[in-house]
Protein backbone atom coordinates (compact mmCIF):
# COMPACT_ATOMS: atom_id res chain seq x y z
CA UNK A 1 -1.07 6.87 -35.65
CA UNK A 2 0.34 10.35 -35.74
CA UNK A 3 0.23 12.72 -38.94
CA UNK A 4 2.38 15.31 -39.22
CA UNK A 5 2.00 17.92 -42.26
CA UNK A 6 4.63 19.88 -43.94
CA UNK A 7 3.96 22.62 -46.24
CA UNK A 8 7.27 22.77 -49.47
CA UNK A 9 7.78 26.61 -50.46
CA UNK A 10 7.57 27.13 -54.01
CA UNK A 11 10.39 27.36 -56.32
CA UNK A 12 11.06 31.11 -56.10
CA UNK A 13 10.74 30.97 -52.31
CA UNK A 14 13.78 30.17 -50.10
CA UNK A 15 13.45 27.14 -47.77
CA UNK A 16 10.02 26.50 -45.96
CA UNK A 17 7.09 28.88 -46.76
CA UNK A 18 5.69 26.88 -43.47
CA UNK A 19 6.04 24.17 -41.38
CA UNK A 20 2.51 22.83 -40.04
CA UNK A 21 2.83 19.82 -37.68
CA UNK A 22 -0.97 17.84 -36.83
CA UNK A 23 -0.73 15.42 -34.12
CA UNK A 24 -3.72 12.87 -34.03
CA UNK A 25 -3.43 10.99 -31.64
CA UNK A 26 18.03 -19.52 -41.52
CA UNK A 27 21.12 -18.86 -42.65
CA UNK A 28 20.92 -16.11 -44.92
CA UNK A 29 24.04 -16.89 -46.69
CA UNK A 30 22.85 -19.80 -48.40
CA UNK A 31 19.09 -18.03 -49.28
CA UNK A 32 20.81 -14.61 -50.64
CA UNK A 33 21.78 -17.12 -53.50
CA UNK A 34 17.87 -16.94 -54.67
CA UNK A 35 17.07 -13.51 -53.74
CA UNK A 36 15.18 -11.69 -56.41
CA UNK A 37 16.39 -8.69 -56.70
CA UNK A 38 14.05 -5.66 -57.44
CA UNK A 39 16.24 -2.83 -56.76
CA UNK A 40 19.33 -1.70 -58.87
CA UNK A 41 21.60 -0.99 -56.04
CA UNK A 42 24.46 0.43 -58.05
CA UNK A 43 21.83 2.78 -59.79
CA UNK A 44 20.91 3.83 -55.91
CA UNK A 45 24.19 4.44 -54.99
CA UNK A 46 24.85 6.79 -57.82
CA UNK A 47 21.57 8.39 -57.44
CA UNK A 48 22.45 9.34 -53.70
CA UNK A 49 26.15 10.54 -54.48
CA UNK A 50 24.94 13.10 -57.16
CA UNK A 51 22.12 14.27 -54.98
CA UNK A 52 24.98 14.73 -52.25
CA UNK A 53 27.08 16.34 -54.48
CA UNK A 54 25.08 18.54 -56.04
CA UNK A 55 25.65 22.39 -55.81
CA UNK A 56 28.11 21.18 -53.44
CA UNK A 57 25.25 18.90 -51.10
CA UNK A 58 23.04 22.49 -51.01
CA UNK A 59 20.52 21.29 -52.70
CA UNK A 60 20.60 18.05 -50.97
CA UNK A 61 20.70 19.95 -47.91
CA UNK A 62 17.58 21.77 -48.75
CA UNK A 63 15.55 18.66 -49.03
CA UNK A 64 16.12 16.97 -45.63
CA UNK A 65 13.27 18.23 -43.77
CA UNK A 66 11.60 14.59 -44.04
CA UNK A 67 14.60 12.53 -43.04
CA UNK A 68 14.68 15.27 -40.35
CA UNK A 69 11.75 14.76 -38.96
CA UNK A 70 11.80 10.75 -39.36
CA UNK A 71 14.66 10.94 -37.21
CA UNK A 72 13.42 13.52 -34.67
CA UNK A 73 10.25 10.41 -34.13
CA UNK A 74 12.73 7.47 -33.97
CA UNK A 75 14.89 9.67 -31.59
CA UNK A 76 11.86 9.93 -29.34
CA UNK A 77 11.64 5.83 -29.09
CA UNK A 78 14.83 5.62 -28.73
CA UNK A 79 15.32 7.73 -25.94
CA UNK A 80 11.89 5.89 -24.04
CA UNK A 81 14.89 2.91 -23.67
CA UNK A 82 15.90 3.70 -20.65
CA UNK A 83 19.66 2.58 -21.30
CA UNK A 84 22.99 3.94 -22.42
CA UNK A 85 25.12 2.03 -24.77
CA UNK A 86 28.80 2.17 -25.32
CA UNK A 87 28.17 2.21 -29.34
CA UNK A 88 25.04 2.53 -32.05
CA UNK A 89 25.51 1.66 -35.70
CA UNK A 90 23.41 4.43 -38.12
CA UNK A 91 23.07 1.54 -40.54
CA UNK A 92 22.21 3.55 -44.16
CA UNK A 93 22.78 6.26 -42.64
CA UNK A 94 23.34 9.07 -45.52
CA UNK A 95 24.83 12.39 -43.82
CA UNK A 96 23.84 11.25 -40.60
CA UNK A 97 20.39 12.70 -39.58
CA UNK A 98 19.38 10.51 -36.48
CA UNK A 99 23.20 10.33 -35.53
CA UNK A 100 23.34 14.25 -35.31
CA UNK A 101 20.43 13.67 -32.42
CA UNK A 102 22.76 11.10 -30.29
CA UNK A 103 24.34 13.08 -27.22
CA UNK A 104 26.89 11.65 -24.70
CA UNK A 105 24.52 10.52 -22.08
CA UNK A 106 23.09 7.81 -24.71
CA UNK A 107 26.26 6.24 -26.14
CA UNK A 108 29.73 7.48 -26.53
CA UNK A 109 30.39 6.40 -30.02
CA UNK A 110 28.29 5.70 -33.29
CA UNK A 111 29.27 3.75 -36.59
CA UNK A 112 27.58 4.94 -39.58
CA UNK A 113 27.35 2.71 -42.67
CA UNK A 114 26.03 3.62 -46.12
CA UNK A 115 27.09 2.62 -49.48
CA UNK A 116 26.80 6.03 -50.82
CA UNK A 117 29.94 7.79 -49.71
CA UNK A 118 29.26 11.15 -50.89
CA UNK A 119 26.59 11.34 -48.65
CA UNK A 120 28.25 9.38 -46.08
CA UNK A 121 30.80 12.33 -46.01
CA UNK A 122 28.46 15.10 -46.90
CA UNK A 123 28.77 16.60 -43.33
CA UNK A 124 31.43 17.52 -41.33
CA UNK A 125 32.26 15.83 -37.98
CA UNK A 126 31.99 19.21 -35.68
CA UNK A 127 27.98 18.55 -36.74
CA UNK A 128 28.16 15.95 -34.43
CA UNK A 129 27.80 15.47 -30.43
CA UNK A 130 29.36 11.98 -30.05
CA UNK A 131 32.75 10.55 -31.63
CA UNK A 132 31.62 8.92 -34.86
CA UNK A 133 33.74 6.14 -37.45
CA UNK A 134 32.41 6.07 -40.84
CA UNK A 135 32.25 3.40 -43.18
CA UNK A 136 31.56 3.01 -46.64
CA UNK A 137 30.25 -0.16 -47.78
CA UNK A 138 26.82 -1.97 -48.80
CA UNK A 139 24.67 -2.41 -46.12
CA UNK A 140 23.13 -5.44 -47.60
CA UNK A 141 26.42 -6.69 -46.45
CA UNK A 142 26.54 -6.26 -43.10
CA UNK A 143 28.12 -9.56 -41.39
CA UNK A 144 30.99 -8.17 -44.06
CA UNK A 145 31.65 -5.12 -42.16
CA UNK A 146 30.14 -6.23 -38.28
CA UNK A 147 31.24 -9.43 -36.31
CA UNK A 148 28.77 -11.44 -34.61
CA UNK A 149 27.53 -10.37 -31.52
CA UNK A 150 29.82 -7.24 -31.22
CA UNK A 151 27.10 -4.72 -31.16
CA UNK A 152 24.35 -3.17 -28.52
CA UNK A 153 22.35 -1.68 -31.27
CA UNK A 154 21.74 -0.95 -34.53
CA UNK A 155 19.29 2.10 -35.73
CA UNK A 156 18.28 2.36 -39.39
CA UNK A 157 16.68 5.37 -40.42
CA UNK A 158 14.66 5.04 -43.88
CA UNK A 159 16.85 3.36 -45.64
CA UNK A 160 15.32 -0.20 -45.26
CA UNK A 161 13.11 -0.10 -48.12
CA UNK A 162 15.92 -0.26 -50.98
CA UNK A 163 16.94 -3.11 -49.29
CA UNK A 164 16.39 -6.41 -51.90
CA UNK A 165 16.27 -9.01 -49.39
CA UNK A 166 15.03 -7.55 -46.28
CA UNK A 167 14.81 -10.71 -44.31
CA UNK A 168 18.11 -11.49 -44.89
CA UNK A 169 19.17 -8.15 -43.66
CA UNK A 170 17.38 -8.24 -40.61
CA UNK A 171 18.91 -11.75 -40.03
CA UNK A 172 22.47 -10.37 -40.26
CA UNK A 173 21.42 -7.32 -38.01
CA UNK A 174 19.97 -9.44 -35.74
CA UNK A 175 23.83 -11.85 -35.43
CA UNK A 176 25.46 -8.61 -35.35
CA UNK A 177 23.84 -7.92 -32.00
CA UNK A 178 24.90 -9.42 -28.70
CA UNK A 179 22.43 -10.86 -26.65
CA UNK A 180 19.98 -8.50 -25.46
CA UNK A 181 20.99 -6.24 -28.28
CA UNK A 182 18.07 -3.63 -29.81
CA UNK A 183 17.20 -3.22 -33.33
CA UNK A 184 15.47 0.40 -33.70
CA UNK A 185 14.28 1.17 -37.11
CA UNK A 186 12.08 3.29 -39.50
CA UNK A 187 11.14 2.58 -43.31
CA UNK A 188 8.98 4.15 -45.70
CA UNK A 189 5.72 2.09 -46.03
CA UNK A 190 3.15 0.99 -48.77
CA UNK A 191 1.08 3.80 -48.98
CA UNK A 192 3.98 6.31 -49.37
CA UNK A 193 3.45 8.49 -52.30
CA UNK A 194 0.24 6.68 -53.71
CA UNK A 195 -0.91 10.10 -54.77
CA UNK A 196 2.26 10.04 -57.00
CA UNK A 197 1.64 6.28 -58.47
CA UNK A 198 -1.74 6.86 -59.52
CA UNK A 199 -1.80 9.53 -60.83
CA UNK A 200 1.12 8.24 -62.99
CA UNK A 201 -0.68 4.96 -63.72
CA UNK A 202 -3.72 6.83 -64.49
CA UNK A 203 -1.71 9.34 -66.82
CA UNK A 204 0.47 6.23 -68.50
CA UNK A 205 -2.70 4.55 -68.87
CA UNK A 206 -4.31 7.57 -71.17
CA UNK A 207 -1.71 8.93 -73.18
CA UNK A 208 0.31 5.69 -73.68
CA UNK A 209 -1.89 2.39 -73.36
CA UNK A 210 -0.08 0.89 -70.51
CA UNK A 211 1.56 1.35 -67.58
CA UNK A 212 5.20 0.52 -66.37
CA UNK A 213 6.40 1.16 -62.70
CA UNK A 214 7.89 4.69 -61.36
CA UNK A 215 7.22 4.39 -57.71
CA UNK A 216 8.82 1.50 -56.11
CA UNK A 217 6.90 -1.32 -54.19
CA UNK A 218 6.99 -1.43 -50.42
CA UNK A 219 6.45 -3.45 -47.47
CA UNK A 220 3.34 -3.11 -46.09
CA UNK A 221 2.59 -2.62 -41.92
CA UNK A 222 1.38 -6.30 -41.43
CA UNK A 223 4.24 -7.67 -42.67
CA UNK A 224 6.89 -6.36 -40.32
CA UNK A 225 6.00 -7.76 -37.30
CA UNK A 226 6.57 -11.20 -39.45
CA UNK A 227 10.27 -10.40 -41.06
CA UNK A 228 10.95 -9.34 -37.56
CA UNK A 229 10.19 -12.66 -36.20
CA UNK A 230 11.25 -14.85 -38.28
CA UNK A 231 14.31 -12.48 -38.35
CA UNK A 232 14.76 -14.08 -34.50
CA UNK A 233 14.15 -10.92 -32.80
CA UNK A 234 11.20 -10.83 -29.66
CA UNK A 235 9.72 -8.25 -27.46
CA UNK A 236 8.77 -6.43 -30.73
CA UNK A 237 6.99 -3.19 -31.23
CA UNK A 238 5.39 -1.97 -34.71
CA UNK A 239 3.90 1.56 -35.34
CA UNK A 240 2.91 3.99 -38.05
CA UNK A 241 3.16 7.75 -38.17
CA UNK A 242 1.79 9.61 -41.82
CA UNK A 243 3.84 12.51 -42.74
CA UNK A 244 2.21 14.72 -45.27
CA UNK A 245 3.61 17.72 -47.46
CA UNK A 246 2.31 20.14 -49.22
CA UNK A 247 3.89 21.20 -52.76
CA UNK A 248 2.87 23.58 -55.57
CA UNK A 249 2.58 21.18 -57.94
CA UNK A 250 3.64 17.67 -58.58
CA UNK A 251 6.98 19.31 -60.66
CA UNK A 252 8.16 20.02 -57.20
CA UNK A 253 8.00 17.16 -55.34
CA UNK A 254 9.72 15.32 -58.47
CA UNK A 255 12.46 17.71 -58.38
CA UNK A 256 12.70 17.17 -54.83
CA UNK A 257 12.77 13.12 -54.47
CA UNK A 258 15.44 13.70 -57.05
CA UNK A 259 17.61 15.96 -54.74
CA UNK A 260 16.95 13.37 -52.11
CA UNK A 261 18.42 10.75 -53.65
CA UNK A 262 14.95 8.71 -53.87
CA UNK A 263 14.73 8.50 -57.31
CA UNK A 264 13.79 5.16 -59.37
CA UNK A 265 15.61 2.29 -59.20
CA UNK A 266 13.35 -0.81 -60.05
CA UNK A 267 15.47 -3.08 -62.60
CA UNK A 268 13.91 -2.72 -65.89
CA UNK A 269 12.69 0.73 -65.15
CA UNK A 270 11.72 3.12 -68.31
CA UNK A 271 14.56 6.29 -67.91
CA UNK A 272 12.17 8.53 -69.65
CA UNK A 273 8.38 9.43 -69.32
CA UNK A 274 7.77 11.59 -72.15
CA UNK A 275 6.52 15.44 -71.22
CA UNK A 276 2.83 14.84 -72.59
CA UNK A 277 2.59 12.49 -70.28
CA UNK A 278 4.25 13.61 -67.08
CA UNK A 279 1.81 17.18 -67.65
CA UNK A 280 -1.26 15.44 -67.78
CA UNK A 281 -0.16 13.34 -64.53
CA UNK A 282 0.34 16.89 -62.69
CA UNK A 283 -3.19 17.40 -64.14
CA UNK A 284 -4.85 14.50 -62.32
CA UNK A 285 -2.34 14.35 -59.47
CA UNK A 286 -4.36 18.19 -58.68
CA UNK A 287 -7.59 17.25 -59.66
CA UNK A 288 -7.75 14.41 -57.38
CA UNK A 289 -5.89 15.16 -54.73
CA UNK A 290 -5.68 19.34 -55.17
CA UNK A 291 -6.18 21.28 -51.89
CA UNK A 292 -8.62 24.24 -51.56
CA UNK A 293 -5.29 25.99 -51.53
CA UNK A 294 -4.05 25.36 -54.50
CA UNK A 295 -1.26 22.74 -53.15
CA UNK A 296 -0.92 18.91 -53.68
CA UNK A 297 -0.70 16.72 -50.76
CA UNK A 298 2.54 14.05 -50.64
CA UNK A 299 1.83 10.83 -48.31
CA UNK A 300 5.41 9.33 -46.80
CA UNK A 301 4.10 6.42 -44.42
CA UNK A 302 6.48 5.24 -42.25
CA UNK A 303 6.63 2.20 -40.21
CA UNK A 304 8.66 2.17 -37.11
CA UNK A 305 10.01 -0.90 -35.88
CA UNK A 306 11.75 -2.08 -32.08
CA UNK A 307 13.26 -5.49 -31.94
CA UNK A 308 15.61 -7.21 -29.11
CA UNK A 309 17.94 -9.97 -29.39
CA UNK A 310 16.52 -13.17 -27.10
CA UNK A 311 19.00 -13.11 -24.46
CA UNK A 312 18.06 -15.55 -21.01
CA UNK A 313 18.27 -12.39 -18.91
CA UNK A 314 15.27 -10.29 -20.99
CA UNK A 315 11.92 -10.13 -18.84
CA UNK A 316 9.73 -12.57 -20.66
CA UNK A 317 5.57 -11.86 -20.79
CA UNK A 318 3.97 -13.85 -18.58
CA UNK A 319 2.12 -16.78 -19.16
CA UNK A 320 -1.87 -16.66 -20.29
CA UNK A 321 -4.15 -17.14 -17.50
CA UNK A 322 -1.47 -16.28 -15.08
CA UNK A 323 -2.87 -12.63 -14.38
CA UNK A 324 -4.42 -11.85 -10.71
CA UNK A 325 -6.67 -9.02 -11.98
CA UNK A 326 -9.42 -8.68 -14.70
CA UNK A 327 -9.53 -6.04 -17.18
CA UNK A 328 -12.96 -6.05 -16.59
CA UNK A 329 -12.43 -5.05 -12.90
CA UNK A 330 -10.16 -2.18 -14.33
CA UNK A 331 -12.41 -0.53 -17.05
């Protein structure tokens, strides 16, 4: 696992105060009919346009330092696959933060899809290094918007966990591909922001008697390697990186998952937590998880994910029992 810490300037400050980085080492059609659906995707779409649009996408530009550096990380596996392809699809892609890191000798072109097209359009196209075709539509609609079997790869960049029915989505990325296509992705995981939920919880809990849901459920590590199997895909490869960041209080970081777009949208959310309560979760929020410093730590797991497309041509593993030497020999 590798943690990397981030340190959010305070309110008066411009920018970054500092930047601290630790390294420690099935058809889906016919099952979309039953999907329960968790999310409010329209209320996520409108979320992310006013965050892009705000102060004309400053402030949304101010807040990118973690989608920044999620796509820095995903950049680094992707450029480990020692291939070029003619075309990438940034699937929820917002302004485009791991398609800004593509350059010529890696693909020539790159489609980016997101359903929010004020971000989709945030940035101009002179920010980019490759030609790039935008398109506005819902990625939990992809087979709408991709053929089968017309694409090399498909990258998605923390945008997965919004997603209602995530198998289903990795099923259509996975008939989007051709044979032998890769599926590169990275999605916030369960423990992101648990400071934040329990110190809400514990906070609700006090001042109000019971508890409703303000940070939304997400998939945990074990379960990936499943979806992504029974999604179809093989030669897969899971991992977790922890970035942390450091805010002056937890008024901060709210403000800020607003300007990133992140904000609730779990159907039969509350649209209000009432000020008595929201002060005394800043309260325990720093008295459990305070630094010496005086800052609050912010947890955003993230689960990386590599799939291929079976194709007869991929190197298989070889068969068990079928090695000539022993580990034991080696170590």
């Amino acid at each position: 696992m590798i943690s990397t810490s981030l340190r959010r300037g305070a309110p008066a400050c411009s920018g970054w105060v500092a930047r601290r980085f630790v390294s420690q080492s099935s058809p889906f059609e016919a099952s979309r009919m039953g999907v329960y659906k968790v999310f409010d995707r329209d209320a996520k779409r409108l979320q992310k346009d006013f965050a892009a649009r705000r102060d004309g996408g400053a402030r949304s530009r101010t807040v990118d330092y973690i989608r920044d550096e999620v796509s820095e990380r995903l950049m680094e596996r992707f450029l480990d696959i020692k291939k070029r392809f003619d075309t990438v699809v940034d699937l929820g892609c917002g302004p485009g933060h791991f398609s800004k890191l593509l350059e010529p000798n890696k693909t020539r072109r790159v489609v980016m899809i997101d359903s929010s097209k004020e971000s989709l359009y945030r940035d101009p196209d002179e920010e980019f290094d490759v030609e790039i075709e935008r398109i506005h539509a819902d990625e939990e609609n992809l087979l709408n918007i991709l053929p089968k079997q017309s694409q090399e790869a498909v990258v998605s960049c923390l945008s997965l966990h919004w997603i209602n029915d995530l198998p289903g989505v990795l099923v259509q990325v996975k008939e989007a591909l051709k044979p032998d296509g890769l599926f590169l992705g990275a999605m916030f995981g369960g423990d992101t922001l648990f400071e934040l939920r329990t110190a809400l919880q514990l906070a609700e809990l006090d001042r109000e008697g019971g508890i409703s849901p303000h940070v939304s459920p997400m998939t945990d590590t074990k379960d990936v390697s499943n979806l992504l199997g029974r999604a179809g895909f093989s030669l897969l490869t899971v991992d977790t990186d922890e970035v942390l960041v450091g805010y002056p209080s937890m008024w901060e970081l709210l403000e800020d998952l607003k300007d990133m777009g992140e904000g609730n949208a779990i159907f039969g959310r509350r649209h209000f937590i009432h000020r008595e309560t929201l002060a005394a979760a800043s309260a325990i929020y720093k008295e459990l998880h305070g630094t010496e410093d005086g800052t609050i730590p912010a947890t955003f797991q993230v689960i990386y994910m590599i799939g291929w497309k079976p194709s007869p041509t991929q190197r298989q593993p070889l068969e068990r029992g079928t090695a000539e030497t022993s580990l034991k020999d080696v170590l």
